[in-house]
PDB file of N, CA and C in Angstrom:
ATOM      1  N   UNK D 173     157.378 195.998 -49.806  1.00 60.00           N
ATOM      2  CA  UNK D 173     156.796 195.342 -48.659  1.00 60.00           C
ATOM      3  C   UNK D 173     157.633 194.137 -48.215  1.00 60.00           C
ATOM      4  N   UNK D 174     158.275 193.700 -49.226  1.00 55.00           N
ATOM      5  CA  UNK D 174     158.853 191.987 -48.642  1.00 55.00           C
ATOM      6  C   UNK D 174     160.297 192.596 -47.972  1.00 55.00           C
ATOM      7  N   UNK D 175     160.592 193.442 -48.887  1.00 62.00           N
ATOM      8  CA  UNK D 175     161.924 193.789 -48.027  1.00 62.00           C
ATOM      9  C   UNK D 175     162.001 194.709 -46.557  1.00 62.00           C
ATOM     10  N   UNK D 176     160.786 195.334 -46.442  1.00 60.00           N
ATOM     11  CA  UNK D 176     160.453 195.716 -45.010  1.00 60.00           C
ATOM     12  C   UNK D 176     160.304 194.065 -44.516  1.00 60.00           C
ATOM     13  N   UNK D 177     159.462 193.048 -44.588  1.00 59.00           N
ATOM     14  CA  UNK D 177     159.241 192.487 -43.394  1.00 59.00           C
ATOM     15  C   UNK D 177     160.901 191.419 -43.916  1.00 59.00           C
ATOM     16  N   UNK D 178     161.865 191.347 -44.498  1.00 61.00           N
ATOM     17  CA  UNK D 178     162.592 190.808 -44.449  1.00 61.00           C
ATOM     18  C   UNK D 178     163.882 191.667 -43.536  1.00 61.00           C
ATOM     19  N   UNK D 179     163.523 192.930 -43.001  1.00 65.00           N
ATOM     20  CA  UNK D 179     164.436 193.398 -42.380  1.00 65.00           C
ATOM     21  C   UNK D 179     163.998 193.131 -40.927  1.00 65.00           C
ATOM     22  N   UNK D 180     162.547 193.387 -40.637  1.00 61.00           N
ATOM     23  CA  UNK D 180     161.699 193.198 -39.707  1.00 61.00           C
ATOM     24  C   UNK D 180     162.055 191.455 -39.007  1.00 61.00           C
ATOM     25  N   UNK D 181     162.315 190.755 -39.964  1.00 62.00           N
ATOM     26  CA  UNK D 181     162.821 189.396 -39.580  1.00 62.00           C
ATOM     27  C   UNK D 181     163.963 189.299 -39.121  1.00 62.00           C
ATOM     28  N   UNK D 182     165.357 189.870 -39.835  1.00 69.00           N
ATOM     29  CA  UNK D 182     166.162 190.181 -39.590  1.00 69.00           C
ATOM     30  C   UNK D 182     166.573 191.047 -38.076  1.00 69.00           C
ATOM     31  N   UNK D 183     165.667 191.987 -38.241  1.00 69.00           N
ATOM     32  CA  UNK D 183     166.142 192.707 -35.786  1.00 69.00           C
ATOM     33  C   UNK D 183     165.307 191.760 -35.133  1.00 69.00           C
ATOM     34  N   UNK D 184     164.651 190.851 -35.448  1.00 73.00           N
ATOM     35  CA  UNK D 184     163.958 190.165 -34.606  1.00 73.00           C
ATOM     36  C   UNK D 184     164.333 188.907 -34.187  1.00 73.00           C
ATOM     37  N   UNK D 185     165.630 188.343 -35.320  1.00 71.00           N
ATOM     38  CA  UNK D 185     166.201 187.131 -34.957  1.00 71.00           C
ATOM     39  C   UNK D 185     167.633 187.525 -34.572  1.00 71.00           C
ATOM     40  N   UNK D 186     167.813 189.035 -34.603  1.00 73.00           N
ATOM     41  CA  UNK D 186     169.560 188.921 -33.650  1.00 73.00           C
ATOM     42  C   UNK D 186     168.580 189.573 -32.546  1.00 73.00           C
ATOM     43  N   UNK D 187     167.741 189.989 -32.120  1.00 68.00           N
ATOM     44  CA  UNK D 187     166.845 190.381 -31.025  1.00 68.00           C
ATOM     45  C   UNK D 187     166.679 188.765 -30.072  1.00 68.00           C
ATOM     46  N   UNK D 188     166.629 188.036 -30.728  1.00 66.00           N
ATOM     47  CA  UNK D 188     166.522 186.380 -29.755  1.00 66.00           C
ATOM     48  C   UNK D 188     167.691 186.014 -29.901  1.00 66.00           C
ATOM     49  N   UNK D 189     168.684 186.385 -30.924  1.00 65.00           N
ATOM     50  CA  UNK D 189     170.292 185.668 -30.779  1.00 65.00           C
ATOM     51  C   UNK D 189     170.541 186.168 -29.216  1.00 65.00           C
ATOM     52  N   UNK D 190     170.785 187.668 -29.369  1.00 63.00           N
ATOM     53  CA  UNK D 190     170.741 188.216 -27.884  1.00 63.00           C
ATOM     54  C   UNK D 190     170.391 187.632 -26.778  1.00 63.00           C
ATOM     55  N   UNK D 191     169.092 187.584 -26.467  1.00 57.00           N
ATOM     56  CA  UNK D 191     168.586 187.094 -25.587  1.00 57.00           C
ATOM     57  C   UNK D 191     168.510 185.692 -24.882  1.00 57.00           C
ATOM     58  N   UNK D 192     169.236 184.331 -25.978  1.00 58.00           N
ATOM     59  CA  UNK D 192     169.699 183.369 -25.719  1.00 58.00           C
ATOM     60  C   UNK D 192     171.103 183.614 -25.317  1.00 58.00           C
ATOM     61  N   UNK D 193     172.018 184.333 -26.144  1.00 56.00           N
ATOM     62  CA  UNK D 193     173.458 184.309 -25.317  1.00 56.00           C
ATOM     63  C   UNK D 193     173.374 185.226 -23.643  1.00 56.00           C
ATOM     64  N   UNK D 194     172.586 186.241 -23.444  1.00 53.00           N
ATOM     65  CA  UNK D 194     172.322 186.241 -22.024  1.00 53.00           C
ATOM     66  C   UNK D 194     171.868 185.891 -21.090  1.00 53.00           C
ATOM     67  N   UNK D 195     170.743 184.616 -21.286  1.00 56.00           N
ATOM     68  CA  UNK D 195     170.251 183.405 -20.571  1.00 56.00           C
ATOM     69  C   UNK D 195     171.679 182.459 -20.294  1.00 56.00           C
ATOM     70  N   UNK D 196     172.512 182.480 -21.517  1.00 53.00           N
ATOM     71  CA  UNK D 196     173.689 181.481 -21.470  1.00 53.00           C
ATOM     72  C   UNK D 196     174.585 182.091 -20.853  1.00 53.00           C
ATOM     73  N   UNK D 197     174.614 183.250 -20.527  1.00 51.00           N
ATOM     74  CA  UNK D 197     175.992 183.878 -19.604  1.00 51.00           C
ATOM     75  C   UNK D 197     175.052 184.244 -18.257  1.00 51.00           C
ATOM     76  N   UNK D 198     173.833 184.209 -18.178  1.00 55.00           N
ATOM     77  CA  UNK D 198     173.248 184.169 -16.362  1.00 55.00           C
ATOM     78  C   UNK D 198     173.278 183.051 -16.122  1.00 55.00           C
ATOM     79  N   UNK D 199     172.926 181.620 -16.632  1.00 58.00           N
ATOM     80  CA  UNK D 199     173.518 180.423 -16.257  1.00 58.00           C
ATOM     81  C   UNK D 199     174.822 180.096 -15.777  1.00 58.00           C
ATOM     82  N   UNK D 200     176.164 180.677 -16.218  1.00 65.00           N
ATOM     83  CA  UNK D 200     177.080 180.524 -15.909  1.00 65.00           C
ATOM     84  C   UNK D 200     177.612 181.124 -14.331  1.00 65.00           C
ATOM     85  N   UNK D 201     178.562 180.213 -13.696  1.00 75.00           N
ATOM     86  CA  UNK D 201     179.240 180.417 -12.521  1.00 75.00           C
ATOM     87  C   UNK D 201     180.727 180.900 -12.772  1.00 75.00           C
ATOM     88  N   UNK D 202     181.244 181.937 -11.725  1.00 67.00           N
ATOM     89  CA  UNK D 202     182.668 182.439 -11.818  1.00 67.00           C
ATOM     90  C   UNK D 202     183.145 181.238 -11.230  1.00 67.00           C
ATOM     91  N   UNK D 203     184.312 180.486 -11.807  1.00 80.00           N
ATOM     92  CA  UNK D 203     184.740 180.058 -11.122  1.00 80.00           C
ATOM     93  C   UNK D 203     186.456 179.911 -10.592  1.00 80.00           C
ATOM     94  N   UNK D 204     186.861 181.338 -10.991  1.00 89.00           N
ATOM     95  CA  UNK D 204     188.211 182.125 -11.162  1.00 89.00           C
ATOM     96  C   UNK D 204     188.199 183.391 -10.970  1.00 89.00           C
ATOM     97  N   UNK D 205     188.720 183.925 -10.407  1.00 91.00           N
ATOM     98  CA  UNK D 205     188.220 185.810 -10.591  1.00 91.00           C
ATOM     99  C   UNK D 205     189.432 186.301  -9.832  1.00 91.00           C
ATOM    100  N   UNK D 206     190.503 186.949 -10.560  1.00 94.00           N
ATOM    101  CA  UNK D 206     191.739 187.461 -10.198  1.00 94.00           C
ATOM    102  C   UNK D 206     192.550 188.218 -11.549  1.00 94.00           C
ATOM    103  N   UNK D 207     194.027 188.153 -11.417  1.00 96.00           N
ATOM    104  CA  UNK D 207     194.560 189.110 -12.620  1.00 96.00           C
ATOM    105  C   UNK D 207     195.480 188.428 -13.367  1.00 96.00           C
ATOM    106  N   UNK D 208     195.384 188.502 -14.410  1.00 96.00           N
ATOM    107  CA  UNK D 208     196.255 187.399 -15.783  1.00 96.00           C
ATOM    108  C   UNK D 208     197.622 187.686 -15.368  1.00 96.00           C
ATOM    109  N   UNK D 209     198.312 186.867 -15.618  1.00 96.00           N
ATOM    110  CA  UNK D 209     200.095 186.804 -15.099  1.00 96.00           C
ATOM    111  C   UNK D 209     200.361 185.694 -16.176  1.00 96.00           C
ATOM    112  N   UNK D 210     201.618 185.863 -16.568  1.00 96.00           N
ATOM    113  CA  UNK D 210     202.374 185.456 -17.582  1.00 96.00           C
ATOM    114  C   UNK D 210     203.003 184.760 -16.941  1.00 96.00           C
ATOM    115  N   UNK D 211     203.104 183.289 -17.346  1.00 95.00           N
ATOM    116  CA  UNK D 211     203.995 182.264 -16.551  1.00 95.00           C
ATOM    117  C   UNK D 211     205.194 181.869 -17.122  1.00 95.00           C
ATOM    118  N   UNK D 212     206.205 181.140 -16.889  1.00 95.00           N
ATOM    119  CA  UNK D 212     207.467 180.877 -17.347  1.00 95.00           C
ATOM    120  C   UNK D 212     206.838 180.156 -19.028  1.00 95.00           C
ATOM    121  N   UNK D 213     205.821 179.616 -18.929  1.00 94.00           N
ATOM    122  CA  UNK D 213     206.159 179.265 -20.704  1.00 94.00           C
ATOM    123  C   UNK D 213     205.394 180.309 -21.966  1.00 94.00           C
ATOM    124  N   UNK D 214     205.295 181.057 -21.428  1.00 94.00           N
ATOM    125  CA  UNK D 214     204.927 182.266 -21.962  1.00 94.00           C
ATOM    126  C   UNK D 214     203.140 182.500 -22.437  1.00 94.00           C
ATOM    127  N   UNK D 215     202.721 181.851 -21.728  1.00 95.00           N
ATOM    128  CA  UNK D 215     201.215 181.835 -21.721  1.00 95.00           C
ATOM    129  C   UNK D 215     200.333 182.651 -20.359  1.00 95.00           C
ATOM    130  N   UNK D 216     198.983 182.650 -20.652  1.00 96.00           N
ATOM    131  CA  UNK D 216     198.907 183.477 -19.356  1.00 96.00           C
ATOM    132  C   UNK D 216     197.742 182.915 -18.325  1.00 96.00           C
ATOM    133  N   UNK D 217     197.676 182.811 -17.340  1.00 95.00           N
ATOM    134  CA  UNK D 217     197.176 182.247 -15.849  1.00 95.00           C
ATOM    135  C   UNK D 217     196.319 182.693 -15.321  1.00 95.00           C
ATOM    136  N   UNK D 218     195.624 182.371 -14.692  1.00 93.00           N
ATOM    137  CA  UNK D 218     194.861 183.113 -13.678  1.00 93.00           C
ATOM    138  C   UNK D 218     194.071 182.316 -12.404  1.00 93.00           C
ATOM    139  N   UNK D 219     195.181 182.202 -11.432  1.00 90.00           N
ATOM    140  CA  UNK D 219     195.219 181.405 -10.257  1.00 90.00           C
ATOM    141  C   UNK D 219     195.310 180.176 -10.304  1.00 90.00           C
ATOM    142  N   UNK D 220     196.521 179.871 -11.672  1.00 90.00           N
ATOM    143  CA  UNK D 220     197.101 178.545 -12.106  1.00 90.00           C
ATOM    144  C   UNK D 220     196.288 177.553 -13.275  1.00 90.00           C
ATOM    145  N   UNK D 221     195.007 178.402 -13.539  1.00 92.00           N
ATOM    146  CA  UNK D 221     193.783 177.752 -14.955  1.00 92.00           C
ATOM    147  C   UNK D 221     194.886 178.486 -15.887  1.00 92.00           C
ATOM    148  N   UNK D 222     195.629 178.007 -17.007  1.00 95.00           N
ATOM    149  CA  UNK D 222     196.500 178.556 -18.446  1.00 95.00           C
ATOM    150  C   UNK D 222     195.451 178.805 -19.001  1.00 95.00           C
ATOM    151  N   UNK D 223     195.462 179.916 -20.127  1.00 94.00           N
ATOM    152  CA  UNK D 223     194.847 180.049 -21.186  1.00 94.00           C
ATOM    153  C   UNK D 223     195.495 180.107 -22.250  1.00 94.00           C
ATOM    154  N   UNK D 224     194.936 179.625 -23.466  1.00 93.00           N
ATOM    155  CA  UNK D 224     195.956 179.470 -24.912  1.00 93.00           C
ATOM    156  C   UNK D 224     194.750 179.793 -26.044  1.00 93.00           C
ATOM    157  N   UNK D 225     195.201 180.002 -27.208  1.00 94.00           N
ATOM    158  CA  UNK D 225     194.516 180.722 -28.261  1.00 94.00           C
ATOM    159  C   UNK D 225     192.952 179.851 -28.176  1.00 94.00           C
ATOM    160  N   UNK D 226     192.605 180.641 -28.189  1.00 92.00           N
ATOM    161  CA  UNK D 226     190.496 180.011 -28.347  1.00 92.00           C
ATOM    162  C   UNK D 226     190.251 179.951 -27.264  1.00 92.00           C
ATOM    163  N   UNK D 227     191.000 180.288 -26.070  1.00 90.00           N
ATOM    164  CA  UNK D 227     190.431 180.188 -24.638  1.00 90.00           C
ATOM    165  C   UNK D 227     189.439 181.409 -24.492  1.00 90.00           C
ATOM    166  N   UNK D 228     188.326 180.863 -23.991  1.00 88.00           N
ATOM    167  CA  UNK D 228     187.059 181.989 -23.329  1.00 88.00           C
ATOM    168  C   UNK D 228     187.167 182.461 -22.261  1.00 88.00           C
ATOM    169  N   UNK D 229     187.351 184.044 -22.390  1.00 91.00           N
ATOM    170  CA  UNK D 229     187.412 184.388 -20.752  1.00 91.00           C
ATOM    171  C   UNK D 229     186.740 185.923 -20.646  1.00 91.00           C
ATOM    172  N   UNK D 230     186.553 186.252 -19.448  1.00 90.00           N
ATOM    173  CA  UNK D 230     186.042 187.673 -19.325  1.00 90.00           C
ATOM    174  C   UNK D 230     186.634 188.375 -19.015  1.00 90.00           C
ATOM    175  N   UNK D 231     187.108 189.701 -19.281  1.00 92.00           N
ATOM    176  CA  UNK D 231     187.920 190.514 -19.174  1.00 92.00           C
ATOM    177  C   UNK D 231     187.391 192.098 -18.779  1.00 92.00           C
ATOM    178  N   UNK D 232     188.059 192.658 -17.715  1.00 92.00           N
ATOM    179  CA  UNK D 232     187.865 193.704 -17.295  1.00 92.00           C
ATOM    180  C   UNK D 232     188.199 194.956 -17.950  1.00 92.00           C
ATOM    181  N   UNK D 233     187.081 195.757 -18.570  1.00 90.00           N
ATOM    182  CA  UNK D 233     186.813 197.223 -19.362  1.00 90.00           C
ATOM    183  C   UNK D 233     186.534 198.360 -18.040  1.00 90.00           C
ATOM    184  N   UNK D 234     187.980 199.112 -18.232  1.00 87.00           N
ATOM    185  CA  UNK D 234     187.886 200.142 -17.113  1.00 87.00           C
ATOM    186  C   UNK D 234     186.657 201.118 -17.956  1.00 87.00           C
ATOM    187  N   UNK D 235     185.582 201.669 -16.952  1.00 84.00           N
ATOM    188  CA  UNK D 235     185.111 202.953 -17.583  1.00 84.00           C
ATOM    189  C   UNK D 235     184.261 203.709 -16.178  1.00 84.00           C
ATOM    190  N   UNK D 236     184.933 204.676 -16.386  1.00 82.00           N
ATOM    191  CA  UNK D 236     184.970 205.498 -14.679  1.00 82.00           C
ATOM    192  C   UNK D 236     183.690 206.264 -14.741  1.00 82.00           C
ATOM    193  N   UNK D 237     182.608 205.815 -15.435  1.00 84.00           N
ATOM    194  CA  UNK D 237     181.553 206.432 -15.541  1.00 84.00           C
ATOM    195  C   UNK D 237     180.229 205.738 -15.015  1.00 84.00           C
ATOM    196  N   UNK D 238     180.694 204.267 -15.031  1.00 77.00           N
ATOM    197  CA  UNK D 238     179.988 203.149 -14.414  1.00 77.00           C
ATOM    198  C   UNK D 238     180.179 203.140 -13.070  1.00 77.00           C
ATOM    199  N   UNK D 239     179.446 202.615 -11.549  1.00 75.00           N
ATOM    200  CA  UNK D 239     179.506 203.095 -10.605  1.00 75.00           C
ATOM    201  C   UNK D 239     181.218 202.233 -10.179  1.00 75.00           C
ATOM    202  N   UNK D 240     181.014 201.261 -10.712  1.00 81.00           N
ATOM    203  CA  UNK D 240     181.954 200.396  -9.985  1.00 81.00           C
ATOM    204  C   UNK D 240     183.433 200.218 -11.062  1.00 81.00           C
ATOM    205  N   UNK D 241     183.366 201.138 -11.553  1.00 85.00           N
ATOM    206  CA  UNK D 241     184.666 201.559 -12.257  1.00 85.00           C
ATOM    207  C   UNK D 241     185.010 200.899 -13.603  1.00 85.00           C
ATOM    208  N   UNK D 242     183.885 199.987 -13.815  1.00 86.00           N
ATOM    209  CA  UNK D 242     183.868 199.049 -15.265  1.00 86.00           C
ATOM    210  C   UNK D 242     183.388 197.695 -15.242  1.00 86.00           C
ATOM    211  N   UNK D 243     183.133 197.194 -16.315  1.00 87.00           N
ATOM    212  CA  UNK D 243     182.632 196.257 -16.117  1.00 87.00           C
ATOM    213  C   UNK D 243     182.979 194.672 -17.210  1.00 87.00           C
ATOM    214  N   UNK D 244     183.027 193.623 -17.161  1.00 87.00           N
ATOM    215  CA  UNK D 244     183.292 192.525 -17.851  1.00 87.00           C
ATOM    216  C   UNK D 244     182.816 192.140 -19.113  1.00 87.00           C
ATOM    217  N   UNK D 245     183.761 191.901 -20.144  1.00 88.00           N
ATOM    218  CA  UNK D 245     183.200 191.674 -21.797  1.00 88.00           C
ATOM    219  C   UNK D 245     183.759 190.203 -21.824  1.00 88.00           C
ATOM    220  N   UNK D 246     182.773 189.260 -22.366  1.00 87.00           N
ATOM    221  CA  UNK D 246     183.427 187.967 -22.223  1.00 87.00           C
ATOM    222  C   UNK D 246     183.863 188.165 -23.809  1.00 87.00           C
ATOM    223  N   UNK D 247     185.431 187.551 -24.366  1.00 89.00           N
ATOM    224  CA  UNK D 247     186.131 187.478 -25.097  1.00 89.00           C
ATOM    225  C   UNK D 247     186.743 186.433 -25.066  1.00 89.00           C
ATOM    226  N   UNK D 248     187.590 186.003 -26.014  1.00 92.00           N
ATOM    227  CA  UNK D 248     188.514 185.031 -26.195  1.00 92.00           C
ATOM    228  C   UNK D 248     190.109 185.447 -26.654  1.00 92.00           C
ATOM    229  N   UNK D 249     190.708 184.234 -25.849  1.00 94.00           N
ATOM    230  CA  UNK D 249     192.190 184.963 -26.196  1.00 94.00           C
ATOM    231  C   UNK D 249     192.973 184.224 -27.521  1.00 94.00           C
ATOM    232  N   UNK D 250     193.385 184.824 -27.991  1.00 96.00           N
ATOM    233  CA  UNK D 250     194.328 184.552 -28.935  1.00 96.00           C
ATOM    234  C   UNK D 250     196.145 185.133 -29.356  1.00 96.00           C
ATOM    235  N   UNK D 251     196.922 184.072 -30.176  1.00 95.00           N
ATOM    236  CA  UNK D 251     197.783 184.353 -30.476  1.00 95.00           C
ATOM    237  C   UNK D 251     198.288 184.708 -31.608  1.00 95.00           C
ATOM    238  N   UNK D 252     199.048 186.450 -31.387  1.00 93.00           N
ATOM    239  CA  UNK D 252     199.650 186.814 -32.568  1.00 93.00           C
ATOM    240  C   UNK D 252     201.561 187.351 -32.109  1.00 93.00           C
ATOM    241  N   UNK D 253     202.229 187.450 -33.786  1.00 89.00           N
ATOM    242  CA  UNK D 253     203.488 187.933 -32.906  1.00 89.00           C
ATOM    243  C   UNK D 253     204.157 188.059 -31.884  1.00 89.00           C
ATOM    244  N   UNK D 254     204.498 186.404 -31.232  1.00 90.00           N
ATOM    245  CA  UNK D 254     204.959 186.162 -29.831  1.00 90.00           C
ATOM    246  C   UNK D 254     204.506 186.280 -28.853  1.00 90.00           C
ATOM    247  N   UNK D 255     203.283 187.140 -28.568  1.00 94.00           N
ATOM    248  CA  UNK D 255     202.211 187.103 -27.654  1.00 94.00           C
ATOM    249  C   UNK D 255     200.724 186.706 -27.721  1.00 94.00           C
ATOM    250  N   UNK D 256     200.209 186.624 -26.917  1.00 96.00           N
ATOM    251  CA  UNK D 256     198.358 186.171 -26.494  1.00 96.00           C
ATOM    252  C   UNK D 256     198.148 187.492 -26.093  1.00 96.00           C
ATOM    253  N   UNK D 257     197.091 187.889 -26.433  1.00 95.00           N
ATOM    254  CA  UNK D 257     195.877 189.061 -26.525  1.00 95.00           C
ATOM    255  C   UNK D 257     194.492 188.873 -26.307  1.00 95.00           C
ATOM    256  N   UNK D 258     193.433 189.538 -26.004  1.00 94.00           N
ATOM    257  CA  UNK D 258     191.984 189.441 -26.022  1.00 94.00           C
ATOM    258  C   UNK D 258     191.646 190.403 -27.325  1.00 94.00           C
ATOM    259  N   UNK D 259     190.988 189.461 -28.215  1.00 93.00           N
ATOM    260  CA  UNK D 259     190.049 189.469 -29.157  1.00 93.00           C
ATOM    261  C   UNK D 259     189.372 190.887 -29.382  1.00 93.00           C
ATOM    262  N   UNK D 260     188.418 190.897 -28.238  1.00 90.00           N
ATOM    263  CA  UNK D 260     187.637 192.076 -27.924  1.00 90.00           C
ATOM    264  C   UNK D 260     188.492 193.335 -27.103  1.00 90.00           C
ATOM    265  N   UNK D 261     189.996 193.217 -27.276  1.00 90.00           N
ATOM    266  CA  UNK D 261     190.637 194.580 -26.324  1.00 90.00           C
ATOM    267  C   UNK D 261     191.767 194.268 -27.090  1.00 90.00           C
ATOM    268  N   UNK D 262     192.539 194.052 -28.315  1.00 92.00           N
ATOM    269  CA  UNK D 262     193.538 193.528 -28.498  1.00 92.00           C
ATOM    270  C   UNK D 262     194.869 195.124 -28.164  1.00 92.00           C
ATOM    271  N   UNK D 263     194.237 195.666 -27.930  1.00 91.00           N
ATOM    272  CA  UNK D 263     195.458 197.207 -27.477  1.00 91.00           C
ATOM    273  C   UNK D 263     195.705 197.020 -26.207  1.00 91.00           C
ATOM    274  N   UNK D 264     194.761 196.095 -24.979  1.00 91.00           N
ATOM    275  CA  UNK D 264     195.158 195.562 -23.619  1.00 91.00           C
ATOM    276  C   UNK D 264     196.108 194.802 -23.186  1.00 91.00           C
ATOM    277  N   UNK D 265     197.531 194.982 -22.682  1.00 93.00           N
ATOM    278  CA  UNK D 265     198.167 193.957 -22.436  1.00 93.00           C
ATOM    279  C   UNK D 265     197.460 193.321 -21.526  1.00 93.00           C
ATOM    280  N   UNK D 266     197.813 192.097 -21.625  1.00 95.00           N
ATOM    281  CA  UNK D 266     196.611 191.374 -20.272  1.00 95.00           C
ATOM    282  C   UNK D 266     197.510 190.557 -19.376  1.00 95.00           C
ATOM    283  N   UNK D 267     199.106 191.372 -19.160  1.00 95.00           N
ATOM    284  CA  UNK D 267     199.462 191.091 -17.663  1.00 95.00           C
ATOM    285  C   UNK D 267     199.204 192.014 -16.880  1.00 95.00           C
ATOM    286  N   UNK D 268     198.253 191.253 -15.776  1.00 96.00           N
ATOM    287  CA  UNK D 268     198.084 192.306 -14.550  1.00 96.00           C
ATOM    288  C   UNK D 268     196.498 192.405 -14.823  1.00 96.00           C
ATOM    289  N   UNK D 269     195.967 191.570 -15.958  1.00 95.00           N
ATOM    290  CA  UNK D 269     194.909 192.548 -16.355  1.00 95.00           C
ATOM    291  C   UNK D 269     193.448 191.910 -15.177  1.00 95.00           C
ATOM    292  N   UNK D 270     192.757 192.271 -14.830  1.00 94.00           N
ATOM    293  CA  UNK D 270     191.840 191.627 -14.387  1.00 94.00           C
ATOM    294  C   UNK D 270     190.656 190.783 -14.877  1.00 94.00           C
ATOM    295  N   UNK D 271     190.440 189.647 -14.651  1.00 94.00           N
ATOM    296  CA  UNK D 271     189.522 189.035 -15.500  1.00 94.00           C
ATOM    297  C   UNK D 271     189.151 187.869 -14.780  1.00 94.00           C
ATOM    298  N   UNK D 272     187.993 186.873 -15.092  1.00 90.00           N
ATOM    299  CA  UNK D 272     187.112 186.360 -14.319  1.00 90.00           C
ATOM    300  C   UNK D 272     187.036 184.522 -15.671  1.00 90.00           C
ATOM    301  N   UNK D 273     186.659 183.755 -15.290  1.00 88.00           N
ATOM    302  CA  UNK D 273     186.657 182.545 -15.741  1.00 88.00           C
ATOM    303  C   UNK D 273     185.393 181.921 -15.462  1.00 88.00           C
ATOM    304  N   UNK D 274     184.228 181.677 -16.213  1.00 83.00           N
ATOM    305  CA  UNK D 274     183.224 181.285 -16.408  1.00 83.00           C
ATOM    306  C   UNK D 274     183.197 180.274 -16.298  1.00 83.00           C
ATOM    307  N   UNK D 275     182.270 179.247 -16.263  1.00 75.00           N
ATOM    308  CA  UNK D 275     181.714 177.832 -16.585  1.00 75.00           C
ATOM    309  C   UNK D 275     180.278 177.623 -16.501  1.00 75.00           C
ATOM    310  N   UNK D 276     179.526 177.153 -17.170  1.00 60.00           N
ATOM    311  CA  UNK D 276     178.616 176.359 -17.648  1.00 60.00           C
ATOM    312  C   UNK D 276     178.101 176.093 -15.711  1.00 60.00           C
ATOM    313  N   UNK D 277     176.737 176.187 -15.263  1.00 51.00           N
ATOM    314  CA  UNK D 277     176.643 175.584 -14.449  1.00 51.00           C
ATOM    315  C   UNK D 277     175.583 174.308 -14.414  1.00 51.00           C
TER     316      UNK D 277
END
């Protein structure tokens, strides 16, 4: 019995983790929305905001099954082996890639 309601506790508090981080991402405003480009110091841009390792950003997941051809996973970028990558896509190069820049409103 204790370990049923200790699992029962358990989906019920990542059940509200959830539901606070999507109150915290409908609060938020775009306030960037274009395609990552690699600038002369080898970091990457997006309509002149740099991003560098621990930067938060949202990034565009093609999937041609969704009406509008895919949709945004907020991730963070980081650096490995001479380049910056997204966290949550690290097989994505992310020049060219499309992606969007949040803030707190």
């Amino acid at each position: 019995m204790l370990s049923k309601n200790i699992t029962y506790c358990t989906k019920r508090w990542r059940d509200l983790r959830r539901l606070i981080l999507l109150s915290s991402f409908l609060n938020k405003k775009v306030l960037i929305e274009g395609h990552l480009l690699k600038n002369d110091r080898g970091r990457y841009e997006l309509c002149g905001r740099e991003f560098t390792s621990g930067s938060l950003i949202d990034v565009w997941r093609e999937d041609p099954v969704i009406k509008d051809g895919g949709y945004y996973i907020s991730s963070r970028i980081e650096h490995r082996g001479g380049d910056y990558y997204c966290v949550d896509m690290p097989y994505i190069k992310l020049d060219g890639l499309k992606a969007r820049y949040m803030a707190a409103s």
